Amino acid sequence: QVQMVESGGGSVRAGGSLRLSCAASGYTSSNYCMGWFRQAPGKEREGVALIYIGGGSSYYADSVKTRFIISQNNAKDTLYLQMNSLKPEDTAMYYCAAVLSYSCYSGLLASDRWWNYWGQGTQVTVSS
């Protein structure tokens, strides 16, 4: 059973940076996509970024492209989301997620229903 625990959320002013971490355990192969989703109050959960842990291919939502960077550590047991130039509209609960897959593609960001494993979330608040 894959388990995921996020950390690193907090409050920051617009223009600032935060780095989220997600400690993952329990997976037995590299055939996983791991990603970040976020959910703002009153809105649906939306995909932010994903990466194929076996090969490093990554994809981003248009709203965060050029500002956010998804990465993993060498042991492939920690997922990161470096968030730069934060905006108030980035305020949300951020979740890491994983799905068993032999490839990753941008379409996986379109819906959370294809993702099997979720962390509990970490709150990011950006003030203007």
mmCIF file of N, CA and C in Angstrom:
data_model
loop_
_atom_site.group_PDB
_atom_site.id
_atom_site.type_symbol
_atom_site.label_atom_id
_atom_site.label_comp_id
_atom_site.label_asym_id
_atom_site.label_seq_id
_atom_site.Cartn_x
_atom_site.Cartn_y
_atom_site.Cartn_z
ATOM 1 N N GLN A 1 0.839 -1.181 0.000
ATOM 2 C CA GLN A 1 0.000 0.000 0.000
ATOM 3 C C GLN A 1 0.888 1.250 0.000
ATOM 4 N N VAL A 2 0.697 2.105 -0.989
ATOM 5 C CA VAL A 2 1.469 3.336 -1.078
ATOM 6 C C VAL A 2 0.944 4.336 -0.053
ATOM 7 N N GLN A 3 1.851 4.922 0.682
ATOM 8 C CA GLN A 3 1.485 5.958 1.639
ATOM 9 C C GLN A 3 2.247 7.225 1.304
ATOM 10 N N MET A 4 1.592 8.355 1.497
ATOM 11 C CA MET A 4 2.180 9.631 1.111
ATOM 12 C C MET A 4 1.875 10.659 2.187
ATOM 13 N N VAL A 5 2.897 11.407 2.584
ATOM 14 C CA VAL A 5 2.744 12.403 3.631
ATOM 15 C C VAL A 5 3.366 13.710 3.167
ATOM 16 N N GLU A 6 2.526 14.741 3.060
ATOM 17 C CA GLU A 6 3.004 16.051 2.608
ATOM 18 C C GLU A 6 3.493 16.895 3.779
ATOM 19 N N SER A 7 4.364 17.837 3.453
ATOM 20 C CA SER A 7 4.813 18.831 4.423
ATOM 21 C C SER A 7 5.291 20.055 3.659
ATOM 22 N N GLY A 8 5.505 21.141 4.386
ATOM 23 C CA GLY A 8 6.089 22.324 3.774
ATOM 24 C C GLY A 8 5.129 23.451 3.462
ATOM 25 N N GLY A 9 3.855 23.241 3.694
ATOM 26 C CA GLY A 9 2.917 24.325 3.452
ATOM 27 C C GLY A 9 3.089 25.451 4.454
ATOM 28 N N GLY A 10 2.406 26.548 4.203
ATOM 29 C CA GLY A 10 2.477 27.677 5.120
ATOM 30 C C GLY A 10 1.884 28.914 4.490
ATOM 31 N N SER A 11 2.170 30.044 5.110
ATOM 32 C CA SER A 11 1.662 31.330 4.631
ATOM 33 C C SER A 11 2.818 32.152 4.095
ATOM 34 N N VAL A 12 2.587 32.797 2.979
ATOM 35 C CA VAL A 12 3.626 33.588 2.334
ATOM 36 C C VAL A 12 2.982 34.756 1.614
ATOM 37 N N ARG A 13 3.738 35.801 1.411
ATOM 38 C CA ARG A 13 3.239 36.949 0.658
ATOM 39 C C ARG A 13 3.385 36.687 -0.840
ATOM 40 N N ALA A 14 2.562 37.365 -1.599
ATOM 41 C CA ALA A 14 2.636 37.256 -3.055
ATOM 42 C C ALA A 14 4.054 37.571 -3.528
ATOM 43 N N GLY A 15 4.524 36.760 -4.469
ATOM 44 C CA GLY A 15 5.881 36.908 -4.956
ATOM 45 C C GLY A 15 6.880 36.026 -4.249
ATOM 46 N N GLY A 16 6.474 35.450 -3.135
ATOM 47 C CA GLY A 16 7.353 34.602 -2.362
ATOM 48 C C GLY A 16 7.423 33.183 -2.890
ATOM 49 N N SER A 17 8.151 32.341 -2.153
ATOM 50 C CA SER A 17 8.368 30.960 -2.567
ATOM 51 C C SER A 17 8.103 30.012 -1.404
ATOM 52 N N LEU A 18 7.713 28.799 -1.757
ATOM 53 C CA LEU A 18 7.581 27.704 -0.803
ATOM 54 C C LEU A 18 8.009 26.430 -1.503
ATOM 55 N N ARG A 19 8.498 25.474 -0.725
ATOM 56 C CA ARG A 19 8.780 24.159 -1.278
ATOM 57 C C ARG A 19 8.011 23.111 -0.489
ATOM 58 N N LEU A 20 7.163 22.393 -1.201
ATOM 59 C CA LEU A 20 6.405 21.307 -0.603
ATOM 60 C C LEU A 20 7.174 19.998 -0.769
ATOM 61 N N SER A 21 7.040 19.131 0.211
ATOM 62 C CA SER A 21 7.646 17.802 0.147
ATOM 63 C C SER A 21 6.571 16.754 0.348
ATOM 64 N N CYS A 22 6.802 15.603 -0.235
ATOM 65 C CA CYS A 22 5.883 14.481 -0.074
ATOM 66 C C CYS A 22 6.722 13.221 0.105
ATOM 67 N N ALA A 23 6.682 12.676 1.293
ATOM 68 C CA ALA A 23 7.401 11.432 1.569
ATOM 69 C C ALA A 23 6.522 10.259 1.168
ATOM 70 N N ALA A 24 7.024 9.445 0.260
ATOM 71 C CA ALA A 24 6.239 8.327 -0.257
ATOM 72 C C ALA A 24 6.885 7.008 0.134
ATOM 73 N N SER A 25 6.069 6.042 0.436
ATOM 74 C CA SER A 25 6.571 4.711 0.787
ATOM 75 C C SER A 25 5.581 3.660 0.350
ATOM 76 N N GLY A 26 6.057 2.430 0.249
ATOM 77 C CA GLY A 26 5.168 1.315 -0.034
ATOM 78 C C GLY A 26 5.070 0.910 -1.490
ATOM 79 N N TYR A 27 5.686 1.648 -2.382
ATOM 80 C CA TYR A 27 5.609 1.215 -3.780
ATOM 81 C C TYR A 27 6.840 0.377 -4.115
ATOM 82 N N THR A 28 6.647 -0.611 -4.967
ATOM 83 C CA THR A 28 7.673 -1.626 -5.196
ATOM 84 C C THR A 28 8.244 -1.588 -6.605
ATOM 85 N N SER A 29 7.877 -0.593 -7.388
ATOM 86 C CA SER A 29 8.465 -0.461 -8.713
ATOM 87 C C SER A 29 8.579 1.018 -9.036
ATOM 88 N N SER A 30 9.199 1.324 -10.178
ATOM 89 C CA SER A 30 9.314 2.715 -10.616
ATOM 90 C C SER A 30 8.192 3.112 -11.555
ATOM 91 N N ASN A 31 7.256 2.222 -11.796
ATOM 92 C CA ASN A 31 6.188 2.489 -12.746
ATOM 93 C C ASN A 31 5.036 3.252 -12.092
ATOM 94 N N TYR A 32 5.372 4.410 -11.616
ATOM 95 C CA TYR A 32 4.364 5.258 -10.994
ATOM 96 C C TYR A 32 4.489 6.669 -11.522
ATOM 97 N N CYS A 33 3.366 7.290 -11.699
ATOM 98 C CA CYS A 33 3.316 8.733 -11.842
ATOM 99 C C CYS A 33 3.033 9.300 -10.464
ATOM 100 N N MET A 34 3.743 10.342 -10.130
ATOM 101 C CA MET A 34 3.449 11.049 -8.882
ATOM 102 C C MET A 34 3.186 12.500 -9.219
ATOM 103 N N GLY A 35 2.287 13.094 -8.496
ATOM 104 C CA GLY A 35 1.923 14.448 -8.856
ATOM 105 C C GLY A 35 1.399 15.262 -7.691
ATOM 106 N N TRP A 36 1.125 16.510 -7.997
ATOM 107 C CA TRP A 36 0.540 17.446 -7.042
ATOM 108 C C TRP A 36 -0.781 17.958 -7.573
ATOM 109 N N PHE A 37 -1.758 17.958 -6.717
ATOM 110 C CA PHE A 37 -3.057 18.558 -6.989
ATOM 111 C C PHE A 37 -3.321 19.624 -5.930
ATOM 112 N N ARG A 38 -4.270 20.487 -6.211
ATOM 113 C CA ARG A 38 -4.653 21.475 -5.216
ATOM 114 C C ARG A 38 -6.152 21.712 -5.276
ATOM 115 N N GLN A 39 -6.678 22.125 -4.138
ATOM 116 C CA GLN A 39 -8.104 22.408 -4.060
ATOM 117 C C GLN A 39 -8.323 23.661 -3.228
ATOM 118 N N ALA A 40 -8.881 24.665 -3.863
ATOM 119 C CA ALA A 40 -9.228 25.900 -3.175
ATOM 120 C C ALA A 40 -10.662 25.793 -2.663
ATOM 121 N N PRO A 41 -11.014 26.555 -1.637
ATOM 122 C CA PRO A 41 -12.382 26.482 -1.099
ATOM 123 C C PRO A 41 -13.423 26.736 -2.184
ATOM 124 N N GLY A 42 -14.406 25.853 -2.265
ATOM 125 C CA GLY A 42 -15.481 26.024 -3.219
ATOM 126 C C GLY A 42 -15.139 25.625 -4.639
ATOM 127 N N LYS A 43 -13.949 25.087 -4.842
ATOM 128 C CA LYS A 43 -13.536 24.702 -6.195
ATOM 129 C C LYS A 43 -13.195 23.222 -6.240
ATOM 130 N N GLU A 44 -13.183 22.686 -7.445
ATOM 131 C CA GLU A 44 -12.807 21.294 -7.619
ATOM 132 C C GLU A 44 -11.284 21.156 -7.503
ATOM 133 N N ARG A 45 -10.870 19.954 -7.165
ATOM 134 C CA ARG A 45 -9.442 19.692 -7.102
ATOM 135 C C ARG A 45 -8.860 19.714 -8.517
ATOM 136 N N GLU A 46 -7.722 20.366 -8.669
ATOM 137 C CA GLU A 46 -7.129 20.499 -9.991
ATOM 138 C C GLU A 46 -5.680 20.019 -9.980
ATOM 139 N N GLY A 47 -5.264 19.455 -11.102
ATOM 140 C CA GLY A 47 -3.896 18.985 -11.232
ATOM 141 C C GLY A 47 -2.937 20.146 -11.411
ATOM 142 N N VAL A 48 -1.783 20.051 -10.778
ATOM 143 C CA VAL A 48 -0.775 21.102 -10.830
ATOM 144 C C VAL A 48 0.443 20.640 -11.618
ATOM 145 N N ALA A 49 0.982 19.487 -11.250
ATOM 146 C CA ALA A 49 2.186 18.988 -11.911
ATOM 147 C C ALA A 49 2.309 17.499 -11.652
ATOM 148 N N LEU A 50 2.990 16.817 -12.561
ATOM 149 C CA LEU A 50 3.234 15.400 -12.349
ATOM 150 C C LEU A 50 4.589 15.022 -12.922
ATOM 151 N N ILE A 51 5.097 13.889 -12.440
ATOM 152 C CA ILE A 51 6.387 13.388 -12.880
ATOM 153 C C ILE A 51 6.357 11.871 -12.890
ATOM 154 N N TYR A 52 7.049 11.278 -13.856
ATOM 155 C CA TYR A 52 7.168 9.835 -13.919
ATOM 156 C C TYR A 52 8.410 9.442 -13.138
ATOM 157 N N ILE A 53 8.235 8.720 -12.034
ATOM 158 C CA ILE A 53 9.374 8.511 -11.148
ATOM 159 C C ILE A 53 10.400 7.556 -11.750
ATOM 160 N N GLY A 54 10.008 6.805 -12.759
ATOM 161 C CA GLY A 54 10.969 5.916 -13.401
ATOM 162 C C GLY A 54 11.833 6.615 -14.435
ATOM 163 N N GLY A 55 11.401 7.791 -14.905
ATOM 164 C CA GLY A 55 12.137 8.401 -15.990
ATOM 165 C C GLY A 55 12.245 9.903 -15.952
ATOM 166 N N GLY A 56 11.502 10.565 -15.067
ATOM 167 C CA GLY A 56 11.663 11.989 -14.874
ATOM 168 C C GLY A 56 10.863 12.893 -15.777
ATOM 169 N N SER A 57 10.067 12.364 -16.712
ATOM 170 C CA SER A 57 9.225 13.235 -17.545
ATOM 171 C C SER A 57 8.242 13.978 -16.649
ATOM 172 N N SER A 58 8.082 15.251 -16.889
ATOM 173 C CA SER A 58 7.191 16.042 -16.052
ATOM 174 C C SER A 58 6.265 16.903 -16.899
ATOM 175 N N TYR A 59 5.118 17.217 -16.318
ATOM 176 C CA TYR A 59 4.118 18.041 -16.983
ATOM 177 C C TYR A 59 3.527 19.001 -15.960
ATOM 178 N N TYR A 60 3.054 20.150 -16.470
ATOM 179 C CA TYR A 60 2.529 21.192 -15.599
ATOM 180 C C TYR A 60 1.219 21.732 -16.122
ATOM 181 N N ALA A 61 0.384 22.179 -15.210
ATOM 182 C CA ALA A 61 -0.779 22.956 -15.597
ATOM 183 C C ALA A 61 -0.311 24.305 -16.132
ATOM 184 N N ASP A 62 -1.047 24.845 -17.080
ATOM 185 C CA ASP A 62 -0.655 26.125 -17.677
ATOM 186 C C ASP A 62 -0.548 27.226 -16.627
ATOM 187 N N SER A 63 -1.369 27.152 -15.595
ATOM 188 C CA SER A 63 -1.409 28.214 -14.593
ATOM 189 C C SER A 63 -0.143 28.287 -13.740
ATOM 190 N N VAL A 64 0.641 27.218 -13.737
ATOM 191 C CA VAL A 64 1.833 27.213 -12.893
ATOM 192 C C VAL A 64 3.126 27.029 -13.689
ATOM 193 N N LYS A 65 2.973 26.758 -14.968
ATOM 194 C CA LYS A 65 4.149 26.558 -15.806
ATOM 195 C C LYS A 65 5.034 27.798 -15.715
ATOM 196 N N THR A 66 6.312 27.635 -15.643
ATOM 197 C CA THR A 66 7.354 28.677 -15.498
ATOM 198 C C THR A 66 7.502 29.151 -14.055
ATOM 199 N N ARG A 67 6.564 28.798 -13.162
ATOM 200 C CA ARG A 67 6.698 29.227 -11.762
ATOM 201 C C ARG A 67 6.956 28.059 -10.815
ATOM 202 N N PHE A 68 6.405 26.890 -11.106
ATOM 203 C CA PHE A 68 6.533 25.729 -10.231
ATOM 204 C C PHE A 68 7.453 24.699 -10.876
ATOM 205 N N ILE A 69 8.168 23.962 -10.033
ATOM 206 C CA ILE A 69 9.023 22.892 -10.506
ATOM 207 C C ILE A 69 8.777 21.641 -9.668
ATOM 208 N N ILE A 70 8.455 20.547 -10.344
ATOM 209 C CA ILE A 70 8.284 19.265 -9.663
ATOM 210 C C ILE A 70 9.580 18.469 -9.806
ATOM 211 N N SER A 71 9.958 17.789 -8.738
ATOM 212 C CA SER A 71 11.179 17.002 -8.782
ATOM 213 C C SER A 71 11.095 15.880 -7.756
ATOM 214 N N GLN A 72 12.073 15.013 -7.810
ATOM 215 C CA GLN A 72 12.144 13.918 -6.843
ATOM 216 C C GLN A 72 13.584 13.775 -6.390
ATOM 217 N N ASN A 73 13.793 13.153 -5.250
ATOM 218 C CA ASN A 73 15.158 12.931 -4.806
ATOM 219 C C ASN A 73 15.726 11.691 -5.468
ATOM 220 N N ASN A 74 17.024 11.459 -5.293
ATOM 221 C CA ASN A 74 17.674 10.342 -5.972
ATOM 222 C C ASN A 74 17.103 8.997 -5.527
ATOM 223 N N ALA A 75 16.699 8.898 -4.300
ATOM 224 C CA ALA A 75 16.121 7.644 -3.796
ATOM 225 C C ALA A 75 14.704 7.428 -4.291
ATOM 226 N N LYS A 76 14.132 8.453 -4.941
ATOM 227 C CA LYS A 76 12.780 8.377 -5.492
ATOM 228 C C LYS A 76 11.737 8.110 -4.414
ATOM 229 N N ASP A 77 12.030 8.538 -3.187
ATOM 230 C CA ASP A 77 11.029 8.351 -2.144
ATOM 231 C C ASP A 77 10.498 9.673 -1.606
ATOM 232 N N THR A 78 10.924 10.760 -2.202
ATOM 233 C CA THR A 78 10.419 12.063 -1.809
ATOM 234 C C THR A 78 10.141 12.885 -3.055
ATOM 235 N N LEU A 79 8.961 13.428 -3.090
ATOM 236 C CA LEU A 79 8.529 14.289 -4.195
ATOM 237 C C LEU A 79 8.531 15.728 -3.705
ATOM 238 N N TYR A 80 8.958 16.637 -4.557
ATOM 239 C CA TYR A 80 8.994 18.048 -4.191
ATOM 240 C C TYR A 80 8.169 18.882 -5.171
ATOM 241 N N LEU A 81 7.702 20.008 -4.680
ATOM 242 C CA LEU A 81 7.115 21.017 -5.544
ATOM 243 C C LEU A 81 7.676 22.368 -5.110
ATOM 244 N N GLN A 82 8.588 22.891 -5.903
ATOM 245 C CA GLN A 82 9.139 24.221 -5.658
ATOM 246 C C GLN A 82 8.192 25.236 -6.284
ATOM 247 N N MET A 83 7.669 26.109 -5.463
ATOM 248 C CA MET A 83 6.695 27.090 -5.935
ATOM 249 C C MET A 83 7.290 28.477 -5.801
ATOM 250 N N ASN A 84 7.482 29.146 -6.925
ATOM 251 C CA ASN A 84 8.056 30.485 -6.967
ATOM 252 C C ASN A 84 7.034 31.486 -7.477
ATOM 253 N N SER A 85 7.303 32.742 -7.238
ATOM 254 C CA SER A 85 6.418 33.823 -7.702
ATOM 255 C C SER A 85 4.969 33.526 -7.361
ATOM 256 N N LEU A 86 4.738 33.174 -6.129
ATOM 257 C CA LEU A 86 3.392 32.768 -5.712
ATOM 258 C C LEU A 86 2.402 33.915 -5.806
ATOM 259 N N LYS A 87 1.172 33.549 -6.145
ATOM 260 C CA LYS A 87 0.088 34.509 -6.307
ATOM 261 C C LYS A 87 -1.032 34.150 -5.330
ATOM 262 N N PRO A 88 -1.869 35.110 -4.978
ATOM 263 C CA PRO A 88 -3.003 34.790 -4.092
ATOM 264 C C PRO A 88 -3.872 33.657 -4.644
ATOM 265 N N GLU A 89 -3.989 33.563 -5.940
ATOM 266 C CA GLU A 89 -4.814 32.499 -6.529
ATOM 267 C C GLU A 89 -4.181 31.119 -6.409
ATOM 268 N N ASP A 90 -2.950 31.034 -5.914
ATOM 269 C CA ASP A 90 -2.339 29.736 -5.634
ATOM 270 C C ASP A 90 -2.761 29.197 -4.270
ATOM 271 N N THR A 91 -3.481 30.005 -3.508
ATOM 272 C CA THR A 91 -3.947 29.572 -2.190
ATOM 273 C C THR A 91 -4.852 28.358 -2.322
ATOM 274 N N ALA A 92 -4.515 27.288 -1.630
ATOM 275 C CA ALA A 92 -5.269 26.043 -1.725
ATOM 276 C C ALA A 92 -4.667 25.015 -0.779
ATOM 277 N N MET A 93 -5.388 23.923 -0.617
ATOM 278 C CA MET A 93 -4.815 22.740 0.017
ATOM 279 C C MET A 93 -4.115 21.961 -1.091
ATOM 280 N N TYR A 94 -2.870 21.607 -0.860
ATOM 281 C CA TYR A 94 -2.091 20.899 -1.855
ATOM 282 C C TYR A 94 -1.927 19.435 -1.440
ATOM 283 N N TYR A 95 -2.182 18.551 -2.385
ATOM 284 C CA TYR A 95 -2.123 17.115 -2.150
ATOM 285 C C TYR A 95 -1.108 16.477 -3.090
ATOM 286 N N CYS A 96 -0.346 15.530 -2.585
ATOM 287 C CA CYS A 96 0.430 14.704 -3.492
ATOM 288 C C CYS A 96 -0.356 13.425 -3.758
ATOM 289 N N ALA A 97 -0.112 12.867 -4.909
ATOM 290 C CA ALA A 97 -0.879 11.710 -5.357
ATOM 291 C C ALA A 97 0.004 10.800 -6.189
ATOM 292 N N ALA A 98 -0.425 9.551 -6.316
ATOM 293 C CA ALA A 98 0.325 8.591 -7.114
ATOM 294 C C ALA A 98 -0.632 7.646 -7.830
ATOM 295 N N VAL A 99 -0.199 7.181 -8.991
ATOM 296 C CA VAL A 99 -0.972 6.195 -9.737
ATOM 297 C C VAL A 99 0.018 5.253 -10.402
ATOM 298 N N LEU A 100 -0.300 3.961 -10.356
ATOM 299 C CA LEU A 100 0.543 2.965 -11.014
ATOM 300 C C LEU A 100 0.361 3.103 -12.511
ATOM 301 N N SER A 101 1.445 3.331 -13.233
ATOM 302 C CA SER A 101 1.330 3.535 -14.667
ATOM 303 C C SER A 101 2.690 3.324 -15.310
ATOM 304 N N TYR A 102 2.688 2.770 -16.533
ATOM 305 C CA TYR A 102 3.940 2.568 -17.255
ATOM 306 C C TYR A 102 4.383 3.816 -17.996
ATOM 307 N N SER A 103 3.565 4.849 -17.976
ATOM 308 C CA SER A 103 3.941 6.124 -18.576
ATOM 309 C C SER A 103 3.130 7.229 -17.936
ATOM 310 N N CYS A 104 3.630 8.433 -18.055
ATOM 311 C CA CYS A 104 2.897 9.585 -17.568
ATOM 312 C C CYS A 104 2.614 10.507 -18.741
ATOM 313 N N TYR A 105 1.526 11.191 -18.691
ATOM 314 C CA TYR A 105 1.178 12.137 -19.744
ATOM 315 C C TYR A 105 0.360 13.250 -19.133
ATOM 316 N N SER A 106 0.326 14.370 -19.832
ATOM 317 C CA SER A 106 -0.292 15.567 -19.267
ATOM 318 C C SER A 106 -1.774 15.364 -18.958
ATOM 319 N N GLY A 107 -2.413 14.490 -19.723
ATOM 320 C CA GLY A 107 -3.836 14.267 -19.512
ATOM 321 C C GLY A 107 -4.190 13.762 -18.124
ATOM 322 N N LEU A 108 -3.224 13.173 -17.445
ATOM 323 C CA LEU A 108 -3.495 12.688 -16.083
ATOM 324 C C LEU A 108 -3.774 13.830 -15.118
ATOM 325 N N LEU A 109 -3.363 15.049 -15.480
ATOM 326 C CA LEU A 109 -3.657 16.199 -14.627
ATOM 327 C C LEU A 109 -5.108 16.652 -14.738
ATOM 328 N N ALA A 110 -5.796 16.156 -15.759
ATOM 329 C CA ALA A 110 -7.146 16.653 -16.036
ATOM 330 C C ALA A 110 -8.179 16.206 -15.011
ATOM 331 N N SER A 111 -7.889 15.108 -14.323
ATOM 332 C CA SER A 111 -8.882 14.610 -13.378
ATOM 333 C C SER A 111 -8.188 13.873 -12.249
ATOM 334 N N ASP A 112 -8.753 13.987 -11.058
ATOM 335 C CA ASP A 112 -8.172 13.263 -9.925
ATOM 336 C C ASP A 112 -8.680 11.830 -9.837
ATOM 337 N N ARG A 113 -9.660 11.464 -10.669
ATOM 338 C CA ARG A 113 -10.274 10.147 -10.496
ATOM 339 C C ARG A 113 -9.363 9.017 -10.941
ATOM 340 N N TRP A 114 -8.302 9.346 -11.718
ATOM 341 C CA TRP A 114 -7.417 8.272 -12.156
ATOM 342 C C TRP A 114 -6.309 7.962 -11.152
ATOM 343 N N TRP A 115 -6.231 8.754 -10.099
ATOM 344 C CA TRP A 115 -5.150 8.625 -9.144
ATOM 345 C C TRP A 115 -5.608 7.782 -7.957
ATOM 346 N N ASN A 116 -4.738 6.842 -7.566
ATOM 347 C CA ASN A 116 -5.135 5.851 -6.572
ATOM 348 C C ASN A 116 -4.757 6.215 -5.134
ATOM 349 N N TYR A 117 -3.659 6.912 -4.978
ATOM 350 C CA TYR A 117 -3.106 7.126 -3.641
ATOM 351 C C TYR A 117 -2.958 8.626 -3.386
ATOM 352 N N TRP A 118 -3.310 9.022 -2.176
ATOM 353 C CA TRP A 118 -3.334 10.447 -1.829
ATOM 354 C C TRP A 118 -2.751 10.675 -0.445
ATOM 355 N N GLY A 119 -2.097 11.822 -0.307
ATOM 356 C CA GLY A 119 -1.692 12.266 1.007
ATOM 357 C C GLY A 119 -2.826 13.027 1.676
ATOM 358 N N GLN A 120 -2.570 13.513 2.857
ATOM 359 C CA GLN A 120 -3.620 14.189 3.634
ATOM 360 C C GLN A 120 -3.720 15.681 3.297
ATOM 361 N N GLY A 121 -2.742 16.211 2.605
ATOM 362 C CA GLY A 121 -2.783 17.602 2.184
ATOM 363 C C GLY A 121 -1.989 18.531 3.083
ATOM 364 N N THR A 122 -1.520 19.630 2.505
ATOM 365 C CA THR A 122 -0.831 20.676 3.256
ATOM 366 C C THR A 122 -1.326 22.021 2.716
ATOM 367 N N GLN A 123 -1.629 22.925 3.618
ATOM 368 C CA GLN A 123 -2.247 24.190 3.233
ATOM 369 C C GLN A 123 -1.197 25.210 2.804
ATOM 370 N N VAL A 124 -1.491 25.872 1.699
ATOM 371 C CA VAL A 124 -0.669 26.986 1.213
ATOM 372 C C VAL A 124 -1.566 28.212 1.131
ATOM 373 N N THR A 125 -1.150 29.280 1.788
ATOM 374 C CA THR A 125 -1.910 30.526 1.781
ATOM 375 C C THR A 125 -0.996 31.640 1.302
ATOM 376 N N VAL A 126 -1.421 32.334 0.258
ATOM 377 C CA VAL A 126 -0.646 33.426 -0.310
ATOM 378 C C VAL A 126 -1.441 34.710 -0.144
ATOM 379 N N SER A 127 -0.868 35.671 0.559
ATOM 380 C CA SER A 127 -1.550 36.947 0.799
ATOM 381 C C SER A 127 -1.016 38.000 -0.163
ATOM 382 N N SER A 128 -1.891 38.945 -0.460
ATOM 383 C CA SER A 128 -1.506 40.014 -1.404
ATOM 384 C C SER A 128 -0.833 41.168 -0.694
#
